[in-house]
C-alpha cells in the first residue's frame, strides 16, 4: 500500500481507508488502522465525527 500511494503522493503522508459498502442497506464497514476517522459527507455537508470510534488495528 505504501508503494502504491508513494507513486501518487511522494514525500507526503497519506491515510488509506479500506471500505465495504452493502448497497441494499447502505451499511458501511471500514478500517483505517487507528488513523483519524474519515469524513462523512452527505448532501454537500460534512457530518462531523459521524465515523469516529476507538482505534481497531488489524489483527
GROMACS .gro file of C-alpha atoms in nm:
model
   59
    1UNK     CA    1   0.000   0.000   0.000
    2UNK     CA    2   0.283   0.240   0.088
    3UNK     CA    3   0.445   0.185  -0.251
    4UNK     CA    4   0.121   0.247  -0.439
    5UNK     CA    5   0.046   0.569  -0.250
    6UNK     CA    6   0.405   0.691  -0.278
    7UNK     CA    7   0.367   0.699  -0.656
    8UNK     CA    8   0.078   0.943  -0.622
    9UNK     CA    9   0.196   1.142  -0.320
   10UNK     CA   10   0.577   1.127  -0.295
   11UNK     CA   11   0.726   1.282   0.020
   12UNK     CA   12   0.379   1.319   0.176
   13UNK     CA   13   0.177   1.135   0.436
   14UNK     CA   14  -0.148   0.973   0.331
   15UNK     CA   15  -0.400   0.757   0.514
   16UNK     CA   16  -0.572   0.478   0.326
   17UNK     CA   17  -0.917   0.361   0.431
   18UNK     CA   18  -1.043   0.016   0.338
   19UNK     CA   19  -1.421   0.010   0.300
   20UNK     CA   20  -1.704  -0.228   0.226
   21UNK     CA   21  -2.046  -0.086   0.135
   22UNK     CA   22  -2.352  -0.309   0.143
   23UNK     CA   23  -2.560  -0.144  -0.128
   24UNK     CA   24  -2.907  -0.282  -0.034
   25UNK     CA   25  -2.887  -0.146   0.325
   26UNK     CA   26  -2.630   0.133   0.293
   27UNK     CA   27  -2.426  -0.022   0.577
   28UNK     CA   28  -2.060   0.082   0.557
   29UNK     CA   29  -1.774  -0.111   0.718
   30UNK     CA   30  -1.431   0.049   0.724
   31UNK     CA   31  -1.083   0.015   0.868
   32UNK     CA   32  -0.807   0.277   0.880
   33UNK     CA   33  -0.568   0.123   1.136
   34UNK     CA   34  -0.626   0.388   1.401
   35UNK     CA   35  -0.560   0.698   1.190
   36UNK     CA   36  -0.803   0.991   1.210
   37UNK     CA   37  -1.156   0.894   1.111
   38UNK     CA   38  -1.265   0.965   0.753
   39UNK     CA   39  -1.513   1.243   0.684
   40UNK     CA   40  -1.871   1.152   0.604
   41UNK     CA   41  -2.027   1.395   0.358
   42UNK     CA   42  -2.399   1.387   0.284
   43UNK     CA   43  -2.592   1.641   0.080
   44UNK     CA   44  -2.278   1.856   0.044
   45UNK     CA   45  -2.233   1.880   0.423
   46UNK     CA   46  -1.968   1.724   0.644
   47UNK     CA   47  -2.122   1.523   0.929
   48UNK     CA   48  -1.856   1.596   1.191
   49UNK     CA   49  -1.742   1.297   1.397
   50UNK     CA   50  -2.003   1.069   1.235
   51UNK     CA   51  -1.744   0.795   1.181
   52UNK     CA   52  -1.539   0.844   1.499
   53UNK     CA   53  -1.471   0.531   1.704
   54UNK     CA   54  -1.191   0.377   1.911
   55UNK     CA   55  -0.889   0.255   1.708
   56UNK     CA   56  -0.904  -0.106   1.590
   57UNK     CA   57  -0.566  -0.207   1.442
   58UNK     CA   58  -0.580  -0.517   1.220
   59UNK     CA   59  -0.504  -0.848   1.391
   0.00000   0.00000   0.00000
